Amino acid sequence: MNVKVIPRTEQPPEPTPHVPGIIDISDFEYEGSFSLPRVPGVPQDEKAFFESGITLRTVDGEKRMLLTTGTYAQDVYEVAIPEPGKFVGNDFSAVPVAELRTVFGNLPIDAEASKNGTMWYDGESGLLYWTNYHAYYTPHSASFPVLRSARLDGGVLTEVRQWFLPENTPAHYKSFWGGVTGIPESFSEKYTGGRKLALGFGGSYSIVQTASLGPAFAAVSPDMQTGVMSFQNVMYYPFPEACVRDGNYFYSRPGSGFAPPTAPWNGTWTSTDGIGSGVFIDLPDKKGYLTFVRQGIGRIGYDYGGSNWNGKYQNAWYFYGYETLGKAATGEIPNKDMIPRSVNIVEYPHDLTRENQYVAGSCFDPETRRLYLYTMWALKSGLYDDPVVHVYTVKKDGQDANSTVSQAVPLKARTQNGTLYVSGLTPGQVWSIYAVTGQLLHHAIAGSGEAAVTLPAHGVYMVVSGNRTVKVIF
């Protein structure tokens, strides 16, 4: 049998050019990180197993962060925000532990819900908002209140009001229950009729037909007197519509309703792609909406007891400009036809945990220009990998345009005269070569970003480095 191999000649698209005034990856600089204290009086506070939203407030001139404990019945606690320290490779000795200030008590969750979503503190009203949702939910609509509010007066959390999703919520209601964040006045006054809360954030959930295959949020205005929520859809991708992503995956089950990639850089949302949170960046010199995505890569299939068997994950930042969001909010373009202005695959600090980290909560401080990311499985300090808060500064226009956010370098492989040449390796990280049968042929720790290995015979080979895989034919 003769097999003719035709090499692909298409090239990836050029990176989206930076436009002053519109936020993108080049605007961010990694400033450092801080870890979180154990909360006294809260037994089994295992933060490694429970996600938390984060939000900011100022008390007596001190900037503080509100979070939730690592327990099934989550308590809200507050820390003073320290000056962050940087991870350097696997060394986290410079990363400080934030000081505990207050423990406010239990964050209520409805009996029909299973999780708390992210939080947002409104400094004007003194209200803390958060959402409830369910990780595995089959009904056609949410039968429990999704948005809730409370006061923190006197160091005690006291619930004030609850709101159900209104009747004009689209059928894909799971698009709007993962969390809540504030909408800047410059956007709400122009595009959302003064609605200042965003319910989001989209992404895949179990029973995905009622979710958004991509980032999502709606602008809402909850009425404290009537308990009615005014709702305006801004952005979502109702199944089977799907947002763009790279093509670093393949489906093992035909007929799943999800499209295979057409090129390594051209794919669409998969059933394993989730979103932890989203945040507005609203500054005098640059603006935009940013959401933090965890995407499945490699083999994806709903089989063998899991939805991502033998697959791995990557982290991506999705950026949207105000103008495009505004057109969707006002009906000039369909809510489901949104194209992100830019998408970047990123890697978070700490070499030992880089492959497992993902963002569960985020918030932005316009006064300090700091972006805070509550990142799961980031600190390998004991038996479990604890979360940390990574801190990024938004640079002013005119500063160095090079970002210090670690972006994933593409893994590439080619053959020439029986030798396999690999580039994009991570120094100090294990990488491997497999035959298409699954046989391990080579296993080593990368000493640099490149390597060369002699192949034993003609065939199809898989090069694996961390959560990246590339196929090469010799």
mmCIF file of N, CA, C and O in Angstrom, residues 36 52 55 79 83 102 127 137 165 183 230 252 286 297 322 342 390 399 404 473:
data_model
loop_
_atom_site.group_PDB
_atom_site.id
_atom_site.type_symbol
_atom_site.label_atom_id
_atom_site.label_comp_id
_atom_site.label_asym_id
_atom_site.label_seq_id
_atom_site.Cartn_x
_atom_site.Cartn_y
_atom_site.Cartn_z
ATOM 1 N N LEU A 36 -3.004 32.830 50.980
ATOM 2 C CA LEU A 36 -4.144 33.139 51.845
ATOM 3 C C LEU A 36 -4.035 32.412 53.177
ATOM 4 O O LEU A 36 -3.545 31.279 53.251
ATOM 5 N N SER A 52 -13.380 30.133 44.908
ATOM 6 C CA SER A 52 -13.834 31.346 45.569
ATOM 7 C C SER A 52 -13.828 32.504 44.587
ATOM 8 O O SER A 52 -12.897 32.647 43.788
ATOM 9 N N THR A 55 -13.534 40.017 45.655
ATOM 10 C CA THR A 55 -13.979 41.378 45.404
ATOM 11 C C THR A 55 -13.284 42.295 46.399
ATOM 12 O O THR A 55 -12.744 41.829 47.409
ATOM 13 N N VAL A 79 -9.255 39.847 53.965
ATOM 14 C CA VAL A 79 -7.826 39.999 54.246
ATOM 15 C C VAL A 79 -7.373 41.389 53.821
ATOM 16 O O VAL A 79 -7.983 42.023 52.952
ATOM 17 N N GLU A 83 1.671 43.770 49.762
ATOM 18 C CA GLU A 83 2.473 43.959 48.567
ATOM 19 C C GLU A 83 2.864 42.577 48.043
ATOM 20 O O GLU A 83 3.401 41.755 48.794
ATOM 21 N N THR A 102 -11.270 40.006 59.033
ATOM 22 C CA THR A 102 -12.614 39.757 59.561
ATOM 23 C C THR A 102 -13.168 38.458 58.986
ATOM 24 O O THR A 102 -12.914 38.138 57.824
ATOM 25 N N LEU A 127 -23.494 46.916 49.662
ATOM 26 C CA LEU A 127 -24.053 45.581 49.470
ATOM 27 C C LEU A 127 -23.037 44.638 48.831
ATOM 28 O O LEU A 127 -22.297 45.014 47.909
ATOM 29 N N TYR A 137 -27.505 20.392 36.407
ATOM 30 C CA TYR A 137 -28.883 20.832 36.567
ATOM 31 C C TYR A 137 -29.646 20.558 35.276
ATOM 32 O O TYR A 137 -29.239 21.001 34.196
ATOM 33 N N LEU A 165 -33.974 34.745 38.096
ATOM 34 C CA LEU A 165 -33.813 35.199 36.715
ATOM 35 C C LEU A 165 -35.195 35.535 36.158
ATOM 36 O O LEU A 165 -36.147 34.773 36.344
ATOM 37 N N ILE A 183 -20.506 46.788 36.407
ATOM 38 C CA ILE A 183 -20.363 47.401 35.083
ATOM 39 C C ILE A 183 -19.991 48.868 35.283
ATOM 40 O O ILE A 183 -20.691 49.596 35.993
ATOM 41 N N SER A 230 -34.395 43.704 36.419
ATOM 42 C CA SER A 230 -34.410 44.174 35.036
ATOM 43 C C SER A 230 -33.216 43.570 34.316
ATOM 44 O O SER A 230 -32.076 43.691 34.781
ATOM 45 N N SER A 252 -13.251 12.514 20.075
ATOM 46 C CA SER A 252 -13.208 11.063 19.867
ATOM 47 C C SER A 252 -14.577 10.486 19.551
ATOM 48 O O SER A 252 -14.681 9.324 19.195
ATOM 49 N N LYS A 286 -7.528 53.313 28.674
ATOM 50 C CA LYS A 286 -7.835 52.040 27.999
ATOM 51 C C LYS A 286 -9.009 51.358 28.695
ATOM 52 O O LYS A 286 -9.196 51.477 29.918
ATOM 53 N N ILE A 297 -7.725 20.477 25.952
ATOM 54 C CA ILE A 297 -6.875 20.251 24.780
ATOM 55 C C ILE A 297 -6.588 18.763 24.673
ATOM 56 O O ILE A 297 -6.837 17.990 25.592
ATOM 57 N N TYR A 322 -15.248 47.733 24.069
ATOM 58 C CA TYR A 322 -16.517 48.362 24.421
ATOM 59 C C TYR A 322 -17.420 48.567 23.210
ATOM 60 O O TYR A 322 -18.639 48.399 23.300
ATOM 61 N N SER A 342 -9.314 39.857 20.815
ATOM 62 C CA SER A 342 -8.082 39.074 20.841
ATOM 63 C C SER A 342 -8.228 37.953 21.854
ATOM 64 O O SER A 342 -9.006 38.050 22.805
ATOM 65 N N HIS A 390 -2.795 35.944 42.049
ATOM 66 C CA HIS A 390 -1.789 36.556 41.177
ATOM 67 C C HIS A 390 -2.197 37.999 40.905
ATOM 68 O O HIS A 390 -3.393 38.300 40.732
ATOM 69 N N GLN A 399 4.068 53.296 28.025
ATOM 70 C CA GLN A 399 5.039 52.416 28.652
ATOM 71 C C GLN A 399 5.417 51.304 27.684
ATOM 72 O O GLN A 399 4.829 51.145 26.614
ATOM 73 N N THR A 404 4.473 41.108 30.335
ATOM 74 C CA THR A 404 5.180 40.108 31.114
ATOM 75 C C THR A 404 4.247 38.984 31.542
ATOM 76 O O THR A 404 4.613 38.171 32.374
ATOM 77 N N ILE A 473 4.938 13.508 11.025
ATOM 78 C CA ILE A 473 5.011 12.322 10.175
ATOM 79 C C ILE A 473 6.395 12.277 9.526
ATOM 80 O O ILE A 473 6.883 13.257 8.963
#
